[in-house]
Short mmCIF file of C-alpha atoms in Angstrom, two decimals:
data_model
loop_
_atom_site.label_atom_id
_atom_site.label_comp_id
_atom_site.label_asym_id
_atom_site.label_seq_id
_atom_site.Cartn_x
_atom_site.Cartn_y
_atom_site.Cartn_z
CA UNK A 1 0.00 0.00 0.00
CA UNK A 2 1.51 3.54 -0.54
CA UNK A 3 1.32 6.52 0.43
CA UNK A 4 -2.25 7.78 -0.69
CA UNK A 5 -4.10 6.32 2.67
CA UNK A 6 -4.03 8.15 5.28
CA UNK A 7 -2.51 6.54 8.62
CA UNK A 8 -5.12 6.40 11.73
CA UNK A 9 -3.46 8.80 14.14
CA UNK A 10 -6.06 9.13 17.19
CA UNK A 11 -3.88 8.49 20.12
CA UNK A 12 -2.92 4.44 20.18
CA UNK A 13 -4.84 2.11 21.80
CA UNK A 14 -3.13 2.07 25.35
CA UNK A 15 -1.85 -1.49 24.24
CA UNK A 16 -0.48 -0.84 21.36
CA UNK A 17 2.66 1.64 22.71
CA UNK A 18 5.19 1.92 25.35
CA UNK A 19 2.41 4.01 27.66
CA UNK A 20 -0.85 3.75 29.00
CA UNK A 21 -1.84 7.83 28.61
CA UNK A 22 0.82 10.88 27.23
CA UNK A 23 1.80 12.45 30.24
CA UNK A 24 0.67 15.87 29.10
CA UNK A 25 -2.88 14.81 28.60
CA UNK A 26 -1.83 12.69 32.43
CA UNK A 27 -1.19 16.26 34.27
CA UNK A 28 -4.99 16.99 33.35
CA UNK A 29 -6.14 13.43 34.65
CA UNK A 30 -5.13 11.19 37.23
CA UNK A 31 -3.97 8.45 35.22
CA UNK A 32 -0.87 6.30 35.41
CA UNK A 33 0.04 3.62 33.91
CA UNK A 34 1.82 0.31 35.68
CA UNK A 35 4.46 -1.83 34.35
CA UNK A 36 4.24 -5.36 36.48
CA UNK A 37 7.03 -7.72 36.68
CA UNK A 38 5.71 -10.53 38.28
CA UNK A 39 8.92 -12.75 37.68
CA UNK A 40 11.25 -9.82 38.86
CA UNK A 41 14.35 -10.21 37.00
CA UNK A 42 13.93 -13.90 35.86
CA UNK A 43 14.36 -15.17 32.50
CA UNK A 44 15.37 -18.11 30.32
CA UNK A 45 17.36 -15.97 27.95
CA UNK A 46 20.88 -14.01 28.53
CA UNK A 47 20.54 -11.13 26.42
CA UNK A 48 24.01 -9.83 26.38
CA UNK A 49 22.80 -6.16 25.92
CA UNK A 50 19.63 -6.42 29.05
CA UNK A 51 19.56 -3.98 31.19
CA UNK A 52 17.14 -5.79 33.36
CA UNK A 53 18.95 -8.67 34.60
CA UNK A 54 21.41 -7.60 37.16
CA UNK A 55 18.66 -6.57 38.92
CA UNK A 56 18.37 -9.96 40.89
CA UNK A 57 21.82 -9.19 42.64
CA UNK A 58 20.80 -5.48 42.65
CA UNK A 59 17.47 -5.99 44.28
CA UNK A 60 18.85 -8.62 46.05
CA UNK A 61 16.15 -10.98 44.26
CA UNK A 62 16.34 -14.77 45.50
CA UNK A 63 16.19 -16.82 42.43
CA UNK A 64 12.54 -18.31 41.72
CA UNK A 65 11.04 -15.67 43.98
CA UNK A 66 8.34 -14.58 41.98
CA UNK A 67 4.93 -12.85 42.62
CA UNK A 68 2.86 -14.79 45.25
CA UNK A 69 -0.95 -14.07 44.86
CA UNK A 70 -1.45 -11.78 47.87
CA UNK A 71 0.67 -9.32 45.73
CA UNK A 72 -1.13 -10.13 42.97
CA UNK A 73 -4.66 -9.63 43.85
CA UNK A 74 -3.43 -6.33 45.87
CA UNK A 75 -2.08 -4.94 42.74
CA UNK A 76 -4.95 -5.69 40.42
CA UNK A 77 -7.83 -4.52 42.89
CA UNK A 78 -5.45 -1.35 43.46
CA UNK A 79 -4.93 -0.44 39.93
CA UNK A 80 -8.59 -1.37 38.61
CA UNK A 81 -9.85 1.02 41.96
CA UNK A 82 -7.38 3.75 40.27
CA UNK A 83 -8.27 4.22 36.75
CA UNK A 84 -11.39 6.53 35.36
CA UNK A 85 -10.71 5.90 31.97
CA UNK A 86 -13.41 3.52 29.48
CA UNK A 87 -9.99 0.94 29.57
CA UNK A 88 -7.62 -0.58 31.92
CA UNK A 89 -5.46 -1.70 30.65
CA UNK A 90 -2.07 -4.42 32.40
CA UNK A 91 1.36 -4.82 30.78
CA UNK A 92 3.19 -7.76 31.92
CA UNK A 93 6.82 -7.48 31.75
CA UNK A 94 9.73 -9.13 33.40
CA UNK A 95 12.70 -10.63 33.04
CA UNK A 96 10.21 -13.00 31.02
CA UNK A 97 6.73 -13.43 32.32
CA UNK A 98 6.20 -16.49 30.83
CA UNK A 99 7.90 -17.97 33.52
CA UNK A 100 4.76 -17.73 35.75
CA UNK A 101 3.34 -20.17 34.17
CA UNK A 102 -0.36 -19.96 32.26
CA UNK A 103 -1.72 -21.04 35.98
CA UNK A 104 -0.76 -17.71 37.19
CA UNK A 105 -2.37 -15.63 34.29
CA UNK A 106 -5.44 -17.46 34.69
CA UNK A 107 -5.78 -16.22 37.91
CA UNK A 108 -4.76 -12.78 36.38
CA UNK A 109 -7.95 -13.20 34.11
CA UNK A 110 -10.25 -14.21 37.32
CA UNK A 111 -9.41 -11.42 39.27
CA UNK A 112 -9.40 -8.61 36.89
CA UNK A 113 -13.18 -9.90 36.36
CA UNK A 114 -13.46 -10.25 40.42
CA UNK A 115 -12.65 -6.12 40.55
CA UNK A 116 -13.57 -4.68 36.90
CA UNK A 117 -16.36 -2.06 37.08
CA UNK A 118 -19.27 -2.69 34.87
CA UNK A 119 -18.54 0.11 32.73
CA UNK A 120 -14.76 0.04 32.35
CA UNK A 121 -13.20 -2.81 30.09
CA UNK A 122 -10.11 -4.64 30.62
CA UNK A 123 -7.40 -5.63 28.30
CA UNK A 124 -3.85 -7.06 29.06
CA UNK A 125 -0.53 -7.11 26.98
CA UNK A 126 2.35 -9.86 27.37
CA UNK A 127 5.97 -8.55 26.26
CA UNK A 128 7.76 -11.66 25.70
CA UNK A 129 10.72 -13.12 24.07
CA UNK A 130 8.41 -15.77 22.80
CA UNK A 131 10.44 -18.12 22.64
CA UNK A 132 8.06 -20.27 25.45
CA UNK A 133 4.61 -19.73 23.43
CA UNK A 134 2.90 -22.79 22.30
CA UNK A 135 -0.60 -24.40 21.53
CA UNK A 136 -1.28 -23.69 25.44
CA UNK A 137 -0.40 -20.48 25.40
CA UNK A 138 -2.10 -19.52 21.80
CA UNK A 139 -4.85 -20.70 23.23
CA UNK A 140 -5.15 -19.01 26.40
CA UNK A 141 -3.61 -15.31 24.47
CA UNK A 142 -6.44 -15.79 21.67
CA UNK A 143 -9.67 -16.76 24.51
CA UNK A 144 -9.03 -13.95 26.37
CA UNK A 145 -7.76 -11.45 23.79
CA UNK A 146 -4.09 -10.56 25.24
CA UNK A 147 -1.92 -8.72 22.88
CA UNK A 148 1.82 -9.94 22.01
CA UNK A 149 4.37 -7.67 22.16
CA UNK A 150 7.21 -10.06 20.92
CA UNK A 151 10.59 -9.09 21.39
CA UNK A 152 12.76 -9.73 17.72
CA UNK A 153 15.85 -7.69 16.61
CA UNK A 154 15.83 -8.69 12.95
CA UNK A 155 16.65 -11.62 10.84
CA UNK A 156 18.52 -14.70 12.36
CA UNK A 157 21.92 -13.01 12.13
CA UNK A 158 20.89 -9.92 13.24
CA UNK A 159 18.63 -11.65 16.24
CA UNK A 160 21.08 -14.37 17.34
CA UNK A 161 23.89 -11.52 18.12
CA UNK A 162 23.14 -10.80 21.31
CA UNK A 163 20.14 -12.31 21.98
CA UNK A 164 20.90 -15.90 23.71
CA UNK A 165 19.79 -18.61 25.35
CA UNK A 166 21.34 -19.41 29.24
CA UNK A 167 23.65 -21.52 27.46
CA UNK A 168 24.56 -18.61 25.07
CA UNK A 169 22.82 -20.58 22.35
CA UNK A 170 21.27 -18.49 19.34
CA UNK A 171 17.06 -18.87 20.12
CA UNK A 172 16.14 -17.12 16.71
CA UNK A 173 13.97 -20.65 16.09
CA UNK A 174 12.67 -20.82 19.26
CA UNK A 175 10.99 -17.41 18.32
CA UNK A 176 10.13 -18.47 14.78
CA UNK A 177 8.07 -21.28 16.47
CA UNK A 178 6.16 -18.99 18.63
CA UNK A 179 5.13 -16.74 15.60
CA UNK A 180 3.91 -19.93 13.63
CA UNK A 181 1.94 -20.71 16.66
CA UNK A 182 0.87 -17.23 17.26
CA UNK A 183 -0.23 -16.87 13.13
CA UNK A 184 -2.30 -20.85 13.72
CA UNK A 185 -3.87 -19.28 16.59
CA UNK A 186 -4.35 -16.01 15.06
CA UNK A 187 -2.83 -14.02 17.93
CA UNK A 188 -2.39 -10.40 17.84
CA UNK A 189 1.16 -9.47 18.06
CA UNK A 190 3.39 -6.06 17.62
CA UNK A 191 7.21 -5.98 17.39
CA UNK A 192 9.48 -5.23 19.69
CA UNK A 193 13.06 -4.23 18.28
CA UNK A 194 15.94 -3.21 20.44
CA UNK A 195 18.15 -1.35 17.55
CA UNK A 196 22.35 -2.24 18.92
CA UNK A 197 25.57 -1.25 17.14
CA UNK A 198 25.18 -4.07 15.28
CA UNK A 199 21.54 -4.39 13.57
CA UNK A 200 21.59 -0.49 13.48
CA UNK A 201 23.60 -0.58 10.37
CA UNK A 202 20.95 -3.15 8.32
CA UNK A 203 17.80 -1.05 8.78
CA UNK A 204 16.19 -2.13 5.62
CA UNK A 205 16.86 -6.22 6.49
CA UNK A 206 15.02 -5.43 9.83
CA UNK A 207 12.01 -3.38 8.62
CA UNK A 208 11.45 -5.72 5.63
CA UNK A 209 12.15 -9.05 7.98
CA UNK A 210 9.22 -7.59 10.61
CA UNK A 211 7.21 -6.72 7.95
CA UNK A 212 7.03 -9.15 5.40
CA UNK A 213 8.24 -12.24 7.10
CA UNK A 214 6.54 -12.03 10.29
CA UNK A 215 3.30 -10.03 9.09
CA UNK A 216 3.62 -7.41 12.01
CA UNK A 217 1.82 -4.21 11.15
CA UNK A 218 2.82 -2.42 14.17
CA UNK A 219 6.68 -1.64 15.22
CA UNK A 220 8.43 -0.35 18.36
CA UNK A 221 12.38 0.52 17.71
CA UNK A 222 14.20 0.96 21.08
CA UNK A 223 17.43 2.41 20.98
CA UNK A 224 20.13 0.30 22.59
CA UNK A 225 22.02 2.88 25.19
CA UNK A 226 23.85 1.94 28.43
CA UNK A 227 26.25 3.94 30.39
CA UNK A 228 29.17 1.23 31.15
CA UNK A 229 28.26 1.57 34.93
CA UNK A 230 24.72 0.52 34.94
CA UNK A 231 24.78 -1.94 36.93
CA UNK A 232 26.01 0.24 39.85
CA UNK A 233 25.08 3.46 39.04
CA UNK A 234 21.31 4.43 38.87
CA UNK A 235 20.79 7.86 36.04
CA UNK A 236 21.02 10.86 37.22
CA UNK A 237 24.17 9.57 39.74
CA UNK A 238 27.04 9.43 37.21
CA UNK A 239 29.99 10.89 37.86
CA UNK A 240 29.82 13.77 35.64
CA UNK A 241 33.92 14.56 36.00
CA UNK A 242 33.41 11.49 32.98
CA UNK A 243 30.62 12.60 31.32
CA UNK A 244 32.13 12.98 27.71
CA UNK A 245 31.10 16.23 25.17
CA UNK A 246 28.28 14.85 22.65
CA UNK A 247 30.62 13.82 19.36
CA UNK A 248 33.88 13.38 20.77
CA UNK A 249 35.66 9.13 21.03
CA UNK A 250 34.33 8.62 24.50
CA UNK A 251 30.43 9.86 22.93
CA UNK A 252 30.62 6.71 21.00
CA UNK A 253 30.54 2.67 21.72
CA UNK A 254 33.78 0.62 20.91
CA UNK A 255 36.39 3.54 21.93
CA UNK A 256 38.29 3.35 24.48
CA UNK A 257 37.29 4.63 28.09
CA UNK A 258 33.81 5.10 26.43
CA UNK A 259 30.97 6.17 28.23
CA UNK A 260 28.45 3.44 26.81
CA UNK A 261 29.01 -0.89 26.93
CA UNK A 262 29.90 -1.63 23.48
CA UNK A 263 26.70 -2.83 22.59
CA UNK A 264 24.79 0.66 22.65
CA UNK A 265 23.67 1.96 19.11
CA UNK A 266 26.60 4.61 18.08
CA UNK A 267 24.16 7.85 17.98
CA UNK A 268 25.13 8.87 14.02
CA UNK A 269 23.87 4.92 13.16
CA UNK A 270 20.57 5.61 15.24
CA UNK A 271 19.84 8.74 12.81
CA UNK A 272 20.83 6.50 10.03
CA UNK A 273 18.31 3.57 11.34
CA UNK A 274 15.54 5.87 11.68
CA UNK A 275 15.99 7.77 8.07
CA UNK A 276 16.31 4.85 6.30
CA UNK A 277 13.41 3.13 7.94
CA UNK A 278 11.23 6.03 7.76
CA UNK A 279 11.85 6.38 3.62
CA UNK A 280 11.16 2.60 3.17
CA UNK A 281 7.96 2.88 5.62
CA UNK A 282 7.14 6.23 3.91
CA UNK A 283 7.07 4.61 0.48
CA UNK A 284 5.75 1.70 0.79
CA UNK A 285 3.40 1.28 3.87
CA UNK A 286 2.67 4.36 5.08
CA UNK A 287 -1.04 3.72 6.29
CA UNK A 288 -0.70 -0.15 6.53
CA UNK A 289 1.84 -0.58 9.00
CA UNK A 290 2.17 1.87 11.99
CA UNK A 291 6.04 2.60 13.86
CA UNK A 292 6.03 3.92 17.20
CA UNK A 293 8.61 6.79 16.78
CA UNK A 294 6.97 8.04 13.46
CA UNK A 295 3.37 8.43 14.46
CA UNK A 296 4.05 10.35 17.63
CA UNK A 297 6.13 12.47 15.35
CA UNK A 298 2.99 13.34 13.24
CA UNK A 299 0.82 13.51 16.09
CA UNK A 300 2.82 16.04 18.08
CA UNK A 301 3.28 17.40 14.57
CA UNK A 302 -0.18 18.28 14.67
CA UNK A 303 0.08 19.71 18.02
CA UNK A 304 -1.49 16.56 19.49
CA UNK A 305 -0.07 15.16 23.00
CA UNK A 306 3.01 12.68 22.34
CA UNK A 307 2.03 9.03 22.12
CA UNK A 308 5.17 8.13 23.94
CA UNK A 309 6.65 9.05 26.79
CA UNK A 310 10.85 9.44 25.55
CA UNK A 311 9.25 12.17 23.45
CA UNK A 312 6.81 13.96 25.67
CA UNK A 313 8.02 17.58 28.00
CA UNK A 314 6.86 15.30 31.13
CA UNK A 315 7.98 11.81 32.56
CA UNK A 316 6.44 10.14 35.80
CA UNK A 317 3.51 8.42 34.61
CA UNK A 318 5.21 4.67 33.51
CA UNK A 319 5.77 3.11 36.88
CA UNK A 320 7.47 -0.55 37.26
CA UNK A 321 6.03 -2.40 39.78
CA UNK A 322 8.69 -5.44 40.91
CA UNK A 323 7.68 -9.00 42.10
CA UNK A 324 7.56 -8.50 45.74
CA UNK A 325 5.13 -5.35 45.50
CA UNK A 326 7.99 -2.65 45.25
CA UNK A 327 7.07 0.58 42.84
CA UNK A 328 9.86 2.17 41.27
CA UNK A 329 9.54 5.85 39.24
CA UNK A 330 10.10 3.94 35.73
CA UNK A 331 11.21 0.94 34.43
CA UNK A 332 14.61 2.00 33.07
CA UNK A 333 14.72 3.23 36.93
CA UNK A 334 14.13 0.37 38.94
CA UNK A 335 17.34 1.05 40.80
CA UNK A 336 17.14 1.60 45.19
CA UNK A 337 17.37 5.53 44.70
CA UNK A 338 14.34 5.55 42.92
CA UNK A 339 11.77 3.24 45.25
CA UNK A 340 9.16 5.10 45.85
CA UNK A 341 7.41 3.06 48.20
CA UNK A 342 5.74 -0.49 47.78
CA UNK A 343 1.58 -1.59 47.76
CA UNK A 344 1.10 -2.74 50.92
CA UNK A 345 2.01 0.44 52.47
CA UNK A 346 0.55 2.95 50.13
CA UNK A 347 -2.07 1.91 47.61
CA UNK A 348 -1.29 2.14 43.76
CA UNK A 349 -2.95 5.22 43.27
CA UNK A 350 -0.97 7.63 46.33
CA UNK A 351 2.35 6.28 44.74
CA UNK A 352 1.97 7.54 41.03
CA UNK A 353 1.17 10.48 42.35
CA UNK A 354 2.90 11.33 45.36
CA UNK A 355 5.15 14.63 45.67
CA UNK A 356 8.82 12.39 44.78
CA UNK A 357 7.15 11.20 41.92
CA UNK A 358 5.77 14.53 40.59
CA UNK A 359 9.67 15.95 41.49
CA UNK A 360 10.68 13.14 39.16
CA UNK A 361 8.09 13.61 36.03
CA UNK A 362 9.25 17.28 36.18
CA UNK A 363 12.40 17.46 36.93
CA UNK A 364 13.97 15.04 34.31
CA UNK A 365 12.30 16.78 31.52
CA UNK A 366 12.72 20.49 32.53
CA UNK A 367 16.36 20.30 33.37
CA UNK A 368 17.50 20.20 29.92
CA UNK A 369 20.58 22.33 29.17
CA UNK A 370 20.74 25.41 26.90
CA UNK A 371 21.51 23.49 24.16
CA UNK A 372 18.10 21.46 23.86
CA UNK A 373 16.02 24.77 24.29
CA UNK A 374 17.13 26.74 21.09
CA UNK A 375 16.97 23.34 19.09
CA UNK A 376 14.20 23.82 16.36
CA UNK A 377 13.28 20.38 17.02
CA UNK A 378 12.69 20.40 20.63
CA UNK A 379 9.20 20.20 20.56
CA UNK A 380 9.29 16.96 18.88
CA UNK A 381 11.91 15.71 21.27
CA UNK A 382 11.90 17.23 24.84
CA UNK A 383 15.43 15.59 25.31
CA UNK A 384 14.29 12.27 24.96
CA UNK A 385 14.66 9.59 27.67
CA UNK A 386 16.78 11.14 30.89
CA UNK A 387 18.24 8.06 31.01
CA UNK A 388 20.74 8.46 28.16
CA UNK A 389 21.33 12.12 29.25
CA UNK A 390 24.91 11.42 29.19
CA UNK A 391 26.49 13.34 27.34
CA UNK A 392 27.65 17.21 27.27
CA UNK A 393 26.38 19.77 24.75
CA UNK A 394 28.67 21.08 22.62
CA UNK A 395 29.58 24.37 25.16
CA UNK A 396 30.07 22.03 27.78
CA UNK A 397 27.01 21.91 29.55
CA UNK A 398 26.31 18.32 30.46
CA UNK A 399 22.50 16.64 30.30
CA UNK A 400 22.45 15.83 26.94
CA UNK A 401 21.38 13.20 25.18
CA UNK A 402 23.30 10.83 23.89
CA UNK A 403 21.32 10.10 21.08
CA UNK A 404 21.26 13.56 20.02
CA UNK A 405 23.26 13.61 16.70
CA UNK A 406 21.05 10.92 15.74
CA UNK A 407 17.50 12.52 16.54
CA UNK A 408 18.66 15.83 14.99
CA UNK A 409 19.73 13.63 11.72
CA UNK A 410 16.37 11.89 11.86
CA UNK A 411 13.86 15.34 12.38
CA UNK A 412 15.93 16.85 9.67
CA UNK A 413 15.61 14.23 7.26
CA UNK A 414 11.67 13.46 7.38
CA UNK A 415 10.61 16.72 9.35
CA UNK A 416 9.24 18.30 5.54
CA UNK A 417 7.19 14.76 4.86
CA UNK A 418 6.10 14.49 8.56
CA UNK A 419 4.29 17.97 8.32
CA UNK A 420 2.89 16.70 5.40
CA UNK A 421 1.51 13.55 6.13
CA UNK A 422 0.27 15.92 9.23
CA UNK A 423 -1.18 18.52 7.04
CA UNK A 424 -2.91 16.04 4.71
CA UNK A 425 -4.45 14.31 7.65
CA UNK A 426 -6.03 17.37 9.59
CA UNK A 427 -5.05 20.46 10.80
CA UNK A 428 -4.02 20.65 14.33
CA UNK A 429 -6.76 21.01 16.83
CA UNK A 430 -5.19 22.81 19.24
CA UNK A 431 -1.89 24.83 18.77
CA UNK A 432 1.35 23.10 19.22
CA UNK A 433 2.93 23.56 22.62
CA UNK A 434 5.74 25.56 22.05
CA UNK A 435 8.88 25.81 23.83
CA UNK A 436 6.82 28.43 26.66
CA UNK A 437 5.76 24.87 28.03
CA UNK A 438 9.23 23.80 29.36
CA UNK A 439 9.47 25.69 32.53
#
């Protein structure tokens, strides 16, 4: 299909993104939105690039401790009791969630019924590796209409590079297996991409393979990008005597004394990914297939609240809520600074919006240096994630993103065909925000 159809760009259904609600349209209503981990950091594979699984030594996390059903049922009833909206809607995360077992979703499914107003509707999304789905699990998914969220990084080359079995074993067939049985079953599925120094250099392989070998019609590209300390160091508490200028060796994965594990995405290849991908998705499926970081581009485009929250002026409401009960301020921020407090002692709904976690939604966006404010992409950017603010501008200044170089290559690139896809569509209802909205 080309370009002639216009692409549905209404906000996303709440499980089909990264985020429940944008957090601008979240500072007008008191919604949040709950990542749940019920297997902690657990999982079968050993991604080499995860940022996820030190947490069992970090969290001090005995292995097989997973959710027990008090927690369970005290989280559902507290999150149904929180939400206003005509959806609720669960993400189960992990580690791998899978690893509960289709025993413990079951239960998921009775209790959400147990609690569920009459006039509010419930839907649930599974991010998986998938390499564990079978006829069982099909099953189960399709009866109760879960969506997939399947973790993939490309064709088997591309996928097998970092992504690894226990026994550092390639799993791209394990995941081919779960597809087949996800297609039988006719499961709903998106993509899940995590775009490393590798992969980032074969954007066309990738966006074809997801496309037209696996049939997926929706896309989510997560840039790789970890500061070499991570699994000491929580963001925001680098040491920022080593915090390298944006462009310079140390900016950049594979150099020596870099700032980033040598997996991260180098930022010029992330602008590369994205403007290849976009051109390909631009001219031939634009309005058939939907990619996370291009429709929140149009959207905010059109002076519509972001879609996601990397590229929204506000951060604070994606929460991760941990095995044992435990809420932490995001999930790239499960780390002990940033516990805000756990379900048994506050309910759901105090948490996500307590004072620390308002500080923390504000702070992380509005503290962007000089630099970021007089960009003439800013409002399409807002600095990103925090979390790979870790780099200095080019005066000096440090809170940068990382990325940068990238983004700016990307907005560049498609920013003329953007406003025009956004023009074509409608014009904007309300006026864009402007840079007045950082304060």
């Amino acid at each position: 299909m080309k370009h002639s159809t216009v692409i549905p760009l209404t906000p996303l259904p709440t499980s089909r993104g990264d985020l429940a609600a944008s957090p601008e349209s979240a500072r007008f209503k008191r919604r949040f939105h709950v990542m749940a981990k019920p297997t902690g950091s657990a999982c079968n594979l050993d991604c080499t690039y995860c940022f996820y699984l030190h947490k069992e030594q970090l969290l001090e996390q005995r292995r097989g401790q997973f959710m027990n059903d008090l927690t369970l049922e005290t989280f559902i009833r507290q999150y149904i009791e929180a939400q206003d909206g005509d959806s609720i809607v669960f993400s189960w995360q992990g580690g791998e969630p899978t690893l509960m077992g289709l025993d413990f979703f079951r239960k998921v499914v009775a209790l959400q019924q147990k609690y569920k107003p009459a006039a509010q509707r419930i839907e649930n999304n599974l991010q998986t590796n998938g390499t564990a789905l079978d006829d069982g699990w099909c099953t189960f998914l399709k009866e109760h209409d879960w969506l997939v969220g399947l973790s993939v990084d490309g064709p088997r080359e591309l996928h097998d590079v970092y992504r690894v079995s226990r026994a550092g074993k390639p799993t791209f067939d394990h995941v081919m297996r779960g597809v087949d049985c996800m297609h039988r079953h006719g499961v709903s599925f998106n993509t899940l991409t995590v775009v490393n120094r590798v992969n980032a250099r074969r954007p066309i392989d990738i966006y074809r393979f997801l496309t037209r070998e696996l049939g997926a019609t929706y896309l989510q590209f997560n840039p790789c990008v970890e500061p070499t300390s991570f699994r000491q160091v929580a963001p925001q508490f680098w040491d920022e005597t080593s915090i390298p200028v944006v462009g310079t060796a140390r900016a950049k994965p594979g150099t020596e004394g870099s700032v980033v594990t040598d997996w991260s995405v180098d930022p010029d290849d992330w602008g590369y990914f994205l403007n290849r991908t976009f051109d390909e998705w631009y001219r031939e499926d634009l309005g058939r297939v939907l990619v996370n970081l291009f429709e929140t581009a149009v959207a905010q485009t059109m002076g519509l609240p972001s879609q996601l929250c990397i590229t929204a002026p506000f951060c604070g409401k994606g929460l991760a809520l941990e095995h044992d009960g435990r809420v932490y301020s995001c999930d790239h921020y499960v780390y002990p600074q940033y516990e805000l407090s756990d379900i048994f002692t506050h309910p759901l709904n105090e948490i996500a919006f307590s004072e620390r976690q308002k500080t923390f939604g504000f702070e992380k966006k509005a503290s962007l240096p000089a630099y970021c404010r007089s960009c003439s992409h800013l409002d399409l950017c807002w600095g990103e994630c925090p979390k790979n603010r870790i780099v200095r501008a080019p005066d000096g200044e440090a809170g940068l993103n990382y990325l940068c170089p990238g983004i700016r290559r990307f907005h560049a690139h498609a920013g003329p065909r953007i406003r025009q896809i956004a023009r074509s569509i409608q014009p904007p209802r309300h006026p864009p925000t402007g840079h007045a909205s950082l304060p």
